[in-house]
Every structure is written in C-alpha cells, then in structure tokens.
Amino acid sequence: MTARSQSNAPRRLHVTPLEPASRSVKLALHEKRLDFDVTDERPWERAPSFLVLNHAGETPVLVDSPRDLAEGNCVVCGAGVILEYLEEAYGGPALLPEAPGERAEVRRLMAWFERLYAPQAGWPLLFERVEKRRRGLGSPDMGVIKDALLALRWHLDYVSFLAERRHWLAGQIFTLADVMAAAHLSCADYVCELPWDHFPEAKAWYARAKSRPAMRTILKERLPGTRPPPHYDDPDF
Amino acid sequence: MTARSQSNAPRRLHVTPLEPASRSVKLALHEKRLDFDVTDERPWERAPSFLVLNHAGETPVLVDSPRDLAEGNCVVCGAGVILEYLEEAYGGPALLPEAPGERAEVRRLMAWFERLYAPQAGWPLLFERVEKRRRGLGSPDMGVIKDALLALRWHLDYVSFLAERRHWLAGQIFTLADVMAAAHLSCADYVCELPWDHFPEAKAWYARAKSRPAMRTILKERLPGTRPPPHYDDPDF
C-alpha cells in the first residue's frame, strides 16, 4: 500500500510516516532545497518490491537520478548513509562543517540519537503509541511508556547541556546533528507532551529548529487517526 | 584497569579487547599505516575518567594529535565516526571510493554489520561467550547461542551473495565495508567455529581479508584465558 505523490522530481524517497529516520532525510532534502517525491511504505510487511530496493527491509530509501549519472538510478539505503550521500552529491547549504574534527562531532551526535536515544526512549514511545496500532499488535504497555519517558528526560538534559554551550548542537552552524535530533525529538513530541519547560536550554534550541522553513514543512504532516498536542507545530510553544 | 602500550605515537586508541567496533578501527589504522598506542578499557564499569572522553561510555575512542591542530587533542568517539575521520584527516591508502553512489554502498554495508549483523548474531555470541565471564554475569545461555548461530548463517549467506558478484564486498577495491565485516566476523570466529565450508564464496572473501598484513596483525591478538579455534589466524583455513 503506497501513496505516491504527483510531481516528477528527479528523486523519490521511500519512507515510513512518523519514523525519525525517514523524517531526518526529508528534513535534509528540504534544507538543501532538493525536490523529491515520496512513497509511503509498510516495511514490516516485507513486500518483495521493497526488499529488492533495500535488502535490509528498512526505510528510508532514496532512489536518486543525478543528472551526471549515465546508467540508471542510484539507490541509497538508510538515514545516515543518505544524509552523507546528499552532502557529497549536491551543493546547496552545507550540513557538515569542513574540519575533520568538527565533522566527527556532528557524526558523534547523529550516532547518539540513532544508537542511544532511539532504543532507550524514542523507539519504545513510538512503538507503543503508533506502531502497535499500525501493525495490529494490541494496546500500548504503559510500563514501557513510563520507562521511555524517564530515559527521554535524561536525553533532554543532554540536549540542554549541549545547548547551554553552543548555538546549534554541534557548534555555531546548523548541521546534520540538529537534523537528526530534531527528527527524533519531533516524532516523540507528536505522540506525547514532552517536558520541554523542565529543560529550558533544550527548549530554546528546539524553538530555533522549529522556526526553520524545512522543519515547518515537516511539522505540517499528520498521521491519519492520530492528532499531535496543540503546541506541536508552534515555534513559540 | 588499563593496559598502556609503550611507544609515543601521536594518537591513542581506547578499546575493549575482542570488540568488533574497536577491532574495526585498529584494522583501519593498520591499513592506513598510522601509528597508535592502545589503552584497554572496561566501559561497563563506567569510570568517570573514561566517561569524560565519551559521554556515551562506549569504546572505541580515538585521541588524536594531528600535527596541524594548534589547540590540544581531537577526541573522536565511535567506530563509524572514527573510520570516517581517518579517511578525511589522513592520506594513505583510501578505504572509501570516490563516487558518492559507491561511497553510499560501502556505508550501507558498514551499517549492515553494525545494525543488523551485530544485534542478531555477533553481539549475542560475544556476550554469552566472552562478556558474561568478563563482567561476572554467570554462564552462557545455550539457547541464545543457538539462535545467534542460526542468524549468523543467514549473514554468511549474504556475504556469499556479495562475494559471488564482487572481489571485495562493496566492489573491486578493499574498503571500510570489508574492514567492518572482517572485524565483526573475526570476533565471532574467535569464540566459535563458524561454518565457513558451507559458504564457499564468503570463505574465499574471508581468506583474502585474512591474508592482508593489517588483518594478520589483528589476528595475532589473544584474550587472556580464551583460546580461538586452530584455523582462526590461518589464511589457508
């Protein structure tokens, strides 16, 4: 079951709606002002037509048709891989700094959200609140949600720690670290009221991120049957 | 409890012995012929002196002192991040191809081993066979080992699928995909006899990897109290 958008952009992004990994790539494409079409996937159904694109059976997948590519399309799998690819294949606003040490700091924080935040906090919240219904797996486990929210406070504290010291998470410029963090935290913010007021520096950073045109576009998206809290897409929350 | 090696190399790598992530960085440093000293860590003890290096509390961590860095050291955290850093900060043999699409294929396979192979097969095997004893957590669970070995066969089958089509895993040249795969599979090969003979293409690829000087250096390392199978460091296994 796929929803195809209508234009004829030179690239198509296969996503799962309200999935942080998919959202991070959408956000980067908007930041870099690259046109794209979207196909909504249901990767847990393991359809052969999707598995042939990505043997790992995961979204996001970008099917790109760069002008200078003589033979066919370029299929790029996985959020981190696509984000690096977009930096290397296209100009436009740079989302990675120049110096190797600064690039490493951006990537450290990307990995933080993918490898620590997601399994400890983001994924259990989204799984209980959204995925279980989407996949017909029963009702949410409130104990899991409670533990995930506790872990989430620790991660918001870390975002505050960073935001006290830097304008954006990895330094003075907006980078893929902010893209990844905003993608992950905004998905959690859709399914529950995050305690932003307890973490004022994190909140100030997130307000800056929400004010960016790319993020405002993303925050307009709605998952059928699930409504976010009122402050969700308000930059002055 | 740290074991410090003796030279005065311009960089120090903090590792956990027989950990695939740490091993992948050692392997890349040897491949790129960059000198380094090693500190063995016990990250599960969460010592403040190590947490201050990496807030995530994980090995590997590279403390680098590049000649052109005016102020102090550069601390780089996490295998994937360090491998990218070494490519960007140093010349020497390139472990990433030039074209963005080919680089994406290398990174897809790196992510395959870190995000699919490790949780499904590599980590449960190493946890049951090595980590439990190292951390005083009791005896191995044979059911977990059996499931992990089943998953491992599926991954060896995928390596065969790739090696039937390509000389190295991501294409014609040896890349970070081979580094990551060899690091992960060699750690599993240390703790149990992998069924290489059932996957002849994967075996032929691994024999090529084992013949490289960098890999031969790594395969000489021994974990006190644990002996690998006889074929472990033999390129003609």
Coordinates of C-alpha atoms in Angstrom, one line a residue:
Chain A
M1 CA 0.0 0.0 0.0
T2 CA 1.9 3.0 -1.2
A3 CA 0.9 6.7 -1.5
R4 CA 2.7 8.2 -4.5
S5 CA 3.0 11.9 -4.7
Q6 CA 2.4 13.6 -8.1
S7 CA 5.3 15.6 -9.3
N8 CA 8.2 14.4 -11.5
A9 CA 11.1 15.2 -9.2
P10 CA 14.5 13.6 -10.1
R11 CA 14.4 11.6 -6.9
R12 CA 12.0 9.5 -4.9
L13 CA 12.2 8.9 -1.1
H14 CA 10.6 5.7 0.3
V15 CA 9.6 6.4 3.9
T16 CA 7.6 5.2 6.9
P17 CA 5.4 8.1 8.1
L18 CA 6.3 9.4 11.5
E19 CA 9.6 7.5 11.6
P20 CA 12.6 9.5 12.8
A21 CA 15.0 8.1 10.2
S22 CA 12.7 8.9 7.3
R23 CA 12.0 12.3 8.7
S24 CA 15.7 13.2 9.1
V25 CA 16.1 12.6 5.3
K26 CA 13.0 14.7 4.4
L27 CA 14.3 17.5 6.6
A28 CA 17.8 17.4 5.0
L29 CA 16.2 17.4 1.5
H30 CA 14.1 20.5 2.4
E31 CA 17.2 22.2 4.0
K32 CA 19.2 21.6 0.8
R33 CA 16.2 22.6 -1.4
L34 CA 16.2 19.4 -3.4
D35 CA 12.9 18.3 -4.9
F36 CA 11.7 14.9 -4.2
D37 CA 8.6 12.7 -4.4
V38 CA 7.5 10.4 -1.6
T39 CA 6.3 6.8 -1.4
D40 CA 4.9 5.7 1.9
E41 CA 6.0 2.1 2.7
R42 CA 5.0 -0.5 5.3
P43 CA 8.4 -2.2 5.7
W44 CA 7.2 -4.6 8.4
E45 CA 5.1 -6.4 5.7
R46 CA 8.4 -7.2 3.9
A47 CA 7.0 -6.8 0.4
P48 CA 9.4 -8.2 -2.3
S49 CA 9.1 -5.0 -4.3
F50 CA 10.5 -3.1 -1.3
L51 CA 13.1 -5.7 -0.2
V52 CA 14.6 -5.6 -3.7
L53 CA 15.4 -1.9 -3.1
N54 CA 16.9 -2.5 0.3
H55 CA 17.9 -6.0 1.4
A56 CA 17.7 -4.8 5.0
G57 CA 14.0 -4.1 4.5
E58 CA 14.1 -0.7 6.2
T59 CA 13.1 2.8 5.3
P60 CA 14.3 5.4 4.3
V61 CA 15.5 4.5 0.8
L62 CA 16.3 7.2 -1.7
V63 CA 16.2 6.5 -5.4
D64 CA 18.1 9.3 -7.0
S65 CA 18.6 10.2 -10.6
P66 CA 21.5 12.6 -10.6
R67 CA 22.0 14.3 -14.0
D68 CA 25.6 13.2 -14.4
L69 CA 24.8 9.5 -13.8
A70 CA 24.9 7.8 -17.1
E71 CA 23.4 4.5 -16.1
G72 CA 20.1 4.3 -14.3
N73 CA 19.3 5.3 -10.8
C74 CA 21.3 5.4 -7.6
V75 CA 19.6 3.5 -4.7
V76 CA 20.8 4.8 -1.3
C77 CA 19.6 2.9 1.9
G78 CA 19.5 4.1 5.5
A79 CA 19.2 7.6 7.1
G80 CA 22.9 8.1 8.0
V81 CA 24.0 6.8 4.6
I82 CA 21.6 9.1 2.7
L83 CA 22.5 12.1 4.7
E84 CA 26.2 11.6 3.9
Y85 CA 25.3 11.0 0.2
L86 CA 23.4 14.2 -0.1
E87 CA 26.3 16.2 1.3
E88 CA 28.7 14.5 -1.1
A89 CA 26.5 14.5 -4.2
Y90 CA 25.0 18.0 -4.0
G91 CA 25.9 21.6 -3.3
G92 CA 23.4 23.8 -1.6
P93 CA 23.6 24.7 2.1
A94 CA 26.3 22.5 3.7
L95 CA 25.0 20.5 6.7
L96 CA 28.5 19.3 7.7
P97 CA 31.4 21.6 8.7
E98 CA 34.8 21.5 6.8
A99 CA 37.3 20.4 9.5
P100 CA 37.6 16.6 10.2
G101 CA 37.3 17.1 13.9
E102 CA 34.2 19.2 13.7
R103 CA 32.6 16.7 11.2
A104 CA 33.4 14.0 13.8
E105 CA 31.5 15.9 16.4
V106 CA 28.4 16.2 14.2
R107 CA 28.6 12.4 13.5
R108 CA 29.0 11.6 17.2
L109 CA 25.7 13.4 17.9
M110 CA 24.0 11.7 14.9
A111 CA 25.1 8.4 16.3
W112 CA 23.9 9.5 19.8
F113 CA 20.3 9.9 18.6
E114 CA 20.4 6.7 16.4
R115 CA 22.1 4.4 18.8
L116 CA 21.3 5.7 22.3
Y117 CA 18.3 7.9 22.2
A118 CA 16.2 5.8 19.8
P119 CA 16.4 2.4 21.5
Q120 CA 16.2 3.9 25.0
A121 CA 13.5 6.5 24.6
G122 CA 12.2 7.3 21.1
W123 CA 11.5 3.9 19.6
P124 CA 9.7 2.4 22.7
L125 CA 7.4 5.5 22.7
L126 CA 6.7 5.4 19.0
F127 CA 6.3 1.6 19.1
E128 CA 3.7 1.7 21.9
R129 CA 1.8 4.7 20.7
V130 CA 1.9 4.3 16.9
E131 CA 3.4 1.1 15.6
K132 CA 1.3 -1.3 17.7
R133 CA -1.9 0.2 16.2
R134 CA -0.4 0.5 12.7
R135 CA 0.6 -3.2 12.7
G136 CA -2.4 -4.6 14.7
L137 CA -0.3 -5.6 17.7
G138 CA -2.7 -4.6 20.6
S139 CA -2.7 -1.8 23.0
P140 CA 0.2 0.2 24.5
D141 CA 2.1 -1.0 27.5
M142 CA 2.0 1.8 30.0
G143 CA 5.1 0.5 31.9
V144 CA 7.2 0.7 28.7
I145 CA 6.0 4.2 28.1
K146 CA 6.8 5.3 31.6
D147 CA 10.4 3.9 31.4
A148 CA 10.9 5.5 27.9
L149 CA 9.7 8.9 29.3
L150 CA 12.3 8.6 32.1
A151 CA 15.0 7.9 29.6
L152 CA 13.8 10.8 27.5
R153 CA 14.3 13.2 30.3
W154 CA 17.9 12.2 30.5
H155 CA 18.4 12.8 26.8
L156 CA 16.6 16.2 27.0
D157 CA 19.1 17.0 29.8
Y158 CA 22.0 16.2 27.5
V159 CA 20.5 18.4 24.8
S160 CA 20.3 21.2 27.4
F161 CA 23.9 20.5 28.3
L162 CA 24.9 21.0 24.7
A163 CA 22.6 23.9 24.0
E164 CA 24.0 25.8 27.0
R165 CA 27.4 25.8 25.3
R166 CA 26.6 26.1 21.6
H167 CA 24.0 27.8 19.4
W168 CA 23.4 24.6 17.5
L169 CA 24.1 21.1 18.9
A170 CA 27.5 20.5 17.3
G171 CA 28.7 24.2 17.2
Q172 CA 27.8 27.5 15.7
I173 CA 26.2 26.3 12.5
F174 CA 23.1 24.2 11.9
T175 CA 24.3 20.7 10.9
L176 CA 23.1 17.1 10.4
A177 CA 23.4 16.7 14.2
D178 CA 20.4 19.2 14.5
V179 CA 18.6 17.5 11.6
M180 CA 18.9 14.1 13.4
A181 CA 18.0 15.4 16.8
A182 CA 15.0 17.4 15.5
A183 CA 13.7 14.5 13.5
H184 CA 13.9 12.1 16.5
L185 CA 12.5 14.5 19.1
S186 CA 9.7 15.9 16.9
C187 CA 8.4 12.4 16.4
A188 CA 8.3 11.8 20.1
D189 CA 6.7 15.3 20.5
Y190 CA 3.9 14.2 18.2
V191 CA 2.9 11.2 20.3
C192 CA 3.2 12.7 23.8
E193 CA 3.7 16.0 25.6
L194 CA 7.5 16.3 26.1
P195 CA 8.5 18.1 29.3
W196 CA 10.2 21.0 27.4
D197 CA 9.6 23.5 30.3
H198 CA 11.9 21.5 32.6
F199 CA 14.7 21.8 30.1
P200 CA 14.8 25.5 29.0
E201 CA 18.1 25.4 27.0
A202 CA 16.8 22.3 25.1
K203 CA 13.5 24.1 24.5
A204 CA 15.3 27.2 23.2
W205 CA 17.3 25.1 20.8
Y206 CA 14.1 23.3 19.7
A207 CA 12.3 26.6 19.2
R208 CA 15.1 27.7 16.9
A209 CA 14.9 24.4 15.0
K210 CA 11.1 24.6 14.7
S211 CA 11.4 28.1 13.2
R212 CA 13.3 26.9 10.1
P213 CA 11.3 26.6 6.9
A214 CA 12.3 23.0 6.4
M215 CA 11.1 22.0 9.8
R216 CA 7.9 24.0 9.5
T217 CA 7.1 22.0 6.3
I218 CA 7.7 18.7 8.2
L219 CA 5.6 19.7 11.2
K220 CA 2.5 20.2 8.9
E221 CA 2.4 16.4 8.2
R222 CA -0.3 14.5 10.0
L223 CA -0.7 10.7 10.6
P224 CA -4.3 9.7 9.9
G225 CA -6.2 8.9 13.1
T226 CA -3.6 10.5 15.4
R227 CA -3.5 14.1 16.4
P228 CA -0.4 15.8 17.9
P229 CA -0.6 18.0 21.0
P230 CA -1.6 21.7 20.3
H231 CA 2.0 23.1 20.8
Y232 CA 3.4 20.5 18.3
D233 CA 3.9 22.7 15.3
D234 CA 4.0 26.1 17.1
P235 CA 7.6 27.6 17.2
D236 CA 6.5 29.8 20.2
F237 CA 5.5 26.8 22.4
Chain B
M1 CA 42.2 -1.1 34.9
T2 CA 44.0 0.0 31.8
A3 CA 46.9 -1.6 29.9
R4 CA 49.0 1.1 28.3
S5 CA 51.3 0.3 25.4
Q6 CA 54.8 1.8 25.4
S7 CA 55.5 4.0 22.4
N8 CA 54.9 7.7 21.9
A9 CA 52.6 7.5 18.9
P10 CA 50.7 10.7 18.0
R11 CA 47.4 9.0 18.8
R12 CA 45.9 6.7 21.4
L13 CA 43.0 4.3 20.8
H14 CA 40.8 3.3 23.7
V15 CA 39.4 -0.1 23.1
T16 CA 37.6 -3.1 24.5
P17 CA 39.6 -6.2 23.6
L18 CA 37.7 -8.6 21.2
E19 CA 35.1 -6.0 20.5
P20 CA 34.2 -5.7 16.8
A21 CA 33.9 -1.9 16.9
S22 CA 37.3 -1.4 18.5
R23 CA 38.8 -4.0 16.1
S24 CA 37.5 -2.2 13.0
V25 CA 39.4 0.9 14.0
K26 CA 42.6 -0.9 14.8
L27 CA 42.3 -2.6 11.4
A28 CA 41.8 0.7 9.5
L29 CA 44.7 2.3 11.4
H30 CA 47.0 -0.6 10.3
E31 CA 45.6 -0.5 6.7
K32 CA 46.4 3.2 6.6
R33 CA 49.8 2.7 8.3
L34 CA 49.1 5.1 11.1
D35 CA 51.0 4.5 14.4
F36 CA 48.9 4.3 17.5
D37 CA 49.0 3.3 21.2
V38 CA 46.3 1.3 22.8
T39 CA 44.5 1.6 26.2
D40 CA 42.3 -1.3 27.2
E41 CA 39.1 -0.1 28.8
R42 CA 36.3 -1.7 30.7
P43 CA 33.5 0.6 29.6
W44 CA 30.8 -1.4 31.5
E45 CA 32.4 -0.1 34.8
R46 CA 31.5 3.5 33.7
A47 CA 34.7 5.0 35.1
P48 CA 34.5 8.9 35.2
S49 CA 37.9 9.1 33.5
F50 CA 36.5 7.3 30.5
L51 CA 33.0 8.9 30.5
V52 CA 34.7 12.3 30.3
L53 CA 36.2 11.2 27.0
N54 CA 33.0 9.8 25.6
H55 CA 29.7 10.7 27.2
A56 CA 28.1 7.7 25.7
G57 CA 30.5 5.5 27.7
E58 CA 31.4 3.3 24.7
T59 CA 34.6 2.2 23.0
P60 CA 36.4 2.8 20.7
V61 CA 37.6 6.4 21.3
L62 CA 40.5 7.8 19.4
V63 CA 42.5 10.7 21.0
D64 CA 44.4 12.1 18.0
S65 CA 47.1 14.8 17.9
P66 CA 47.3 15.8 14.3
R67 CA 50.3 18.0 13.5
D68 CA 48.3 20.8 12.1
L69 CA 46.0 21.1 15.2
A70 CA 47.0 24.1 17.1
E71 CA 45.0 23.5 20.3
G72 CA 45.2 20.2 22.1
N73 CA 43.9 16.9 21.1
C74 CA 41.0 15.8 18.9
V75 CA 38.7 13.2 20.7
V76 CA 36.7 11.1 18.2
C77 CA 34.1 8.7 19.5
G78 CA 32.5 5.6 17.9
A79 CA 33.7 3.2 15.2
G80 CA 31.8 4.6 12.3
V81 CA 32.7 8.2 13.2
I82 CA 36.4 7.3 13.7
L83 CA 36.6 5.4 10.4
E84 CA 35.2 8.5 8.5
Y85 CA 37.5 10.8 10.4
L86 CA 40.6 8.8 9.4
E87 CA 39.6 9.0 5.8
E88 CA 39.1 12.7 6.0
A89 CA 42.1 13.6 8.2
Y90 CA 44.8 11.4 6.6
G91 CA 46.1 10.3 3.2
G92 CA 47.5 6.9 2.8
P93 CA 45.5 4.0 1.1
A94 CA 41.9 5.2 0.6
L95 CA 39.3 2.9 2.2
L96 CA 36.4 4.8 0.6
P97 CA 35.9 5.1 -3.2
E98 CA 35.5 8.5 -4.9
A99 CA 31.9 8.4 -6.3
P100 CA 29.1 9.4 -4.0
G101 CA 27.0 6.3 -5.1
E102 CA 29.9 3.9 -4.4
R103 CA 30.6 5.5 -1.1
A104 CA 27.0 5.0 -0.2
E105 CA 27.3 1.3 -1.0
V106 CA 30.3 1.0 1.3
R107 CA 28.4 2.8 4.1
R108 CA 25.3 0.6 3.5
L109 CA 27.3 -2.5 4.2
M110 CA 29.1 -0.9 7.3
A111 CA 25.6 -0.2 8.7
W112 CA 24.5 -3.8 7.8
F113 CA 27.2 -5.2 10.1
E114 CA 26.6 -2.6 12.9
R115 CA 22.8 -2.5 12.8
L116 CA 21.7 -6.0 11.6
Y117 CA 24.5 -8.5 12.0
A118 CA 25.7 -7.3 15.4
P119 CA 22.4 -7.4 17.3
Q120 CA 21.1 -10.5 15.6
A121 CA 24.3 -12.7 15.6
G122 CA 27.6 -11.1 16.6
W123 CA 26.7 -9.5 19.9
P124 CA 24.7 -12.3 21.4
L125 CA 27.6 -14.7 20.6
L126 CA 30.2 -12.5 22.1
F127 CA 28.1 -11.6 25.1
E128 CA 27.4 -15.2 26.0
R129 CA 30.9 -16.5 25.3
V130 CA 33.1 -13.6 26.5
E131 CA 31.3 -10.7 28.1
K132 CA 29.4 -12.7 30.7
R133 CA 32.6 -14.1 32.1
R134 CA 34.4 -10.7 31.8
R135 CA 31.7 -9.0 33.7
G136 CA 30.9 -11.8 36.2
L137 CA 27.4 -12.4 34.9
G138 CA 27.2 -16.2 35.1
S139 CA 27.4 -18.9 32.4
P140 CA 26.4 -18.8 28.7
D141 CA 22.8 -19.4 27.7
M142 CA 23.0 -22.1 25.1
G143 CA 19.6 -21.2 23.6
V144 CA 20.8 -17.7 22.9
I145 CA 23.9 -19.1 21.3
K146 CA 21.9 -21.5 19.1
D147 CA 19.6 -18.6 17.8
A148 CA 22.6 -16.4 17.2
L149 CA 24.4 -19.1 15.1
L150 CA 21.2 -19.5 13.0
A151 CA 21.1 -15.8 12.4
L152 CA 24.9 -15.9 11.6
R153 CA 24.3 -18.4 8.8
W154 CA 21.9 -16.0 7.2
H155 CA 24.5 -13.3 7.3
L156 CA 27.2 -15.6 5.9
D157 CA 24.8 -16.3 3.1
Y158 CA 24.5 -12.6 2.4
V159 CA 28.3 -12.3 2.4
S160 CA 28.4 -15.1 -0.1
F161 CA 25.8 -13.4 -2.3
L162 CA 28.0 -10.3 -2.3
A163 CA 31.3 -12.2 -2.8
E164 CA 29.9 -14.1 -5.8
R165 CA 29.4 -10.8 -7.6
R166 CA 32.4 -8.7 -6.4
H167 CA 36.0 -9.2 -5.5
W168 CA 35.6 -7.2 -2.2
L169 CA 32.2 -6.7 -0.5
A170 CA 31.4 -3.3 -1.9
G171 CA 33.1 -3.6 -5.3
Q172 CA 36.5 -4.1 -6.8
I173 CA 38.6 -2.3 -4.1
F174 CA 39.1 -3.1 -0.4
T175 CA 37.0 -0.6 1.6
L176 CA 35.6 0.2 5.0
A177 CA 32.9 -2.4 4.2
D178 CA 35.5 -5.1 4.3
V179 CA 37.1 -3.6 7.4
M180 CA 33.8 -3.6 9.2
A181 CA 32.8 -7.1 8.1
A182 CA 36.2 -8.7 8.8
A183 CA 36.2 -7.0 12.3
H184 CA 32.8 -8.4 13.1
L185 CA 33.2 -11.9 11.7
S186 CA 36.7 -12.4 13.0
C187 CA 35.5 -11.7 16.6
A188 CA 32.7 -14.3 16.2
D189 CA 35.3 -16.7 14.6
Y190 CA 37.4 -16.3 17.8
V191 CA 34.7 -17.6 20.1
C192 CA 33.2 -20.4 17.9
E193 CA 33.8 -22.4 14.8
L194 CA 32.0 -20.5 12.0
P195 CA 30.6 -22.8 9.3
W196 CA 32.8 -21.3 6.6
D197 CA 32.8 -24.5 4.5
H198 CA 29.0 -24.2 3.9
F199 CA 29.5 -20.7 2.4
P200 CA 32.5 -21.1 -0.1
E201 CA 32.2 -17.6 -1.6
A202 CA 32.1 -16.0 1.9
K203 CA 35.1 -18.2 2.8
A204 CA 37.1 -17.1 -0.2
W205 CA 36.5 -13.5 0.6
Y206 CA 37.5 -14.0 4.2
A207 CA 40.7 -15.8 3.1
R208 CA 41.6 -12.8 1.0
A209 CA 40.9 -10.5 4.0
K210 CA 42.9 -12.7 6.4
S211 CA 45.9 -12.5 4.0
R212 CA 46.2 -8.8 4.4
P213 CA 49.1 -7.6 6.7
A214 CA 46.7 -5.4 8.7
M215 CA 44.4 -8.4 9.4
R216 CA 47.3 -10.7 10.2
T217 CA 48.5 -8.3 12.9
I218 CA 45.0 -8.2 14.4
L219 CA 44.6 -12.0 14.3
K220 CA 47.7 -12.4 16.5
E221 CA 46.0 -10.8 19.5
R222 CA 44.8 -13.1 22.2
L223 CA 42.3 -12.6 25.0
P224 CA 43.7 -14.0 28.3
G225 CA 42.0 -17.2 29.3
T226 CA 40.3 -17.8 25.9
R227 CA 41.8 -19.6 23.0
P228 CA 40.5 -19.3 19.5
P229 CA 40.0 -22.4 17.3
P230 CA 43.1 -23.6 15.4
H231 CA 42.1 -22.2 12.0
Y232 CA 41.4 -18.8 13.4
D233 CA 44.6 -17.0 12.3
D234 CA 45.4 -19.2 9.3
P235 CA 44.7 -17.6 5.9
D236 CA 44.5 -21.1 4.3
F237 CA 41.8 -22.4 6.6

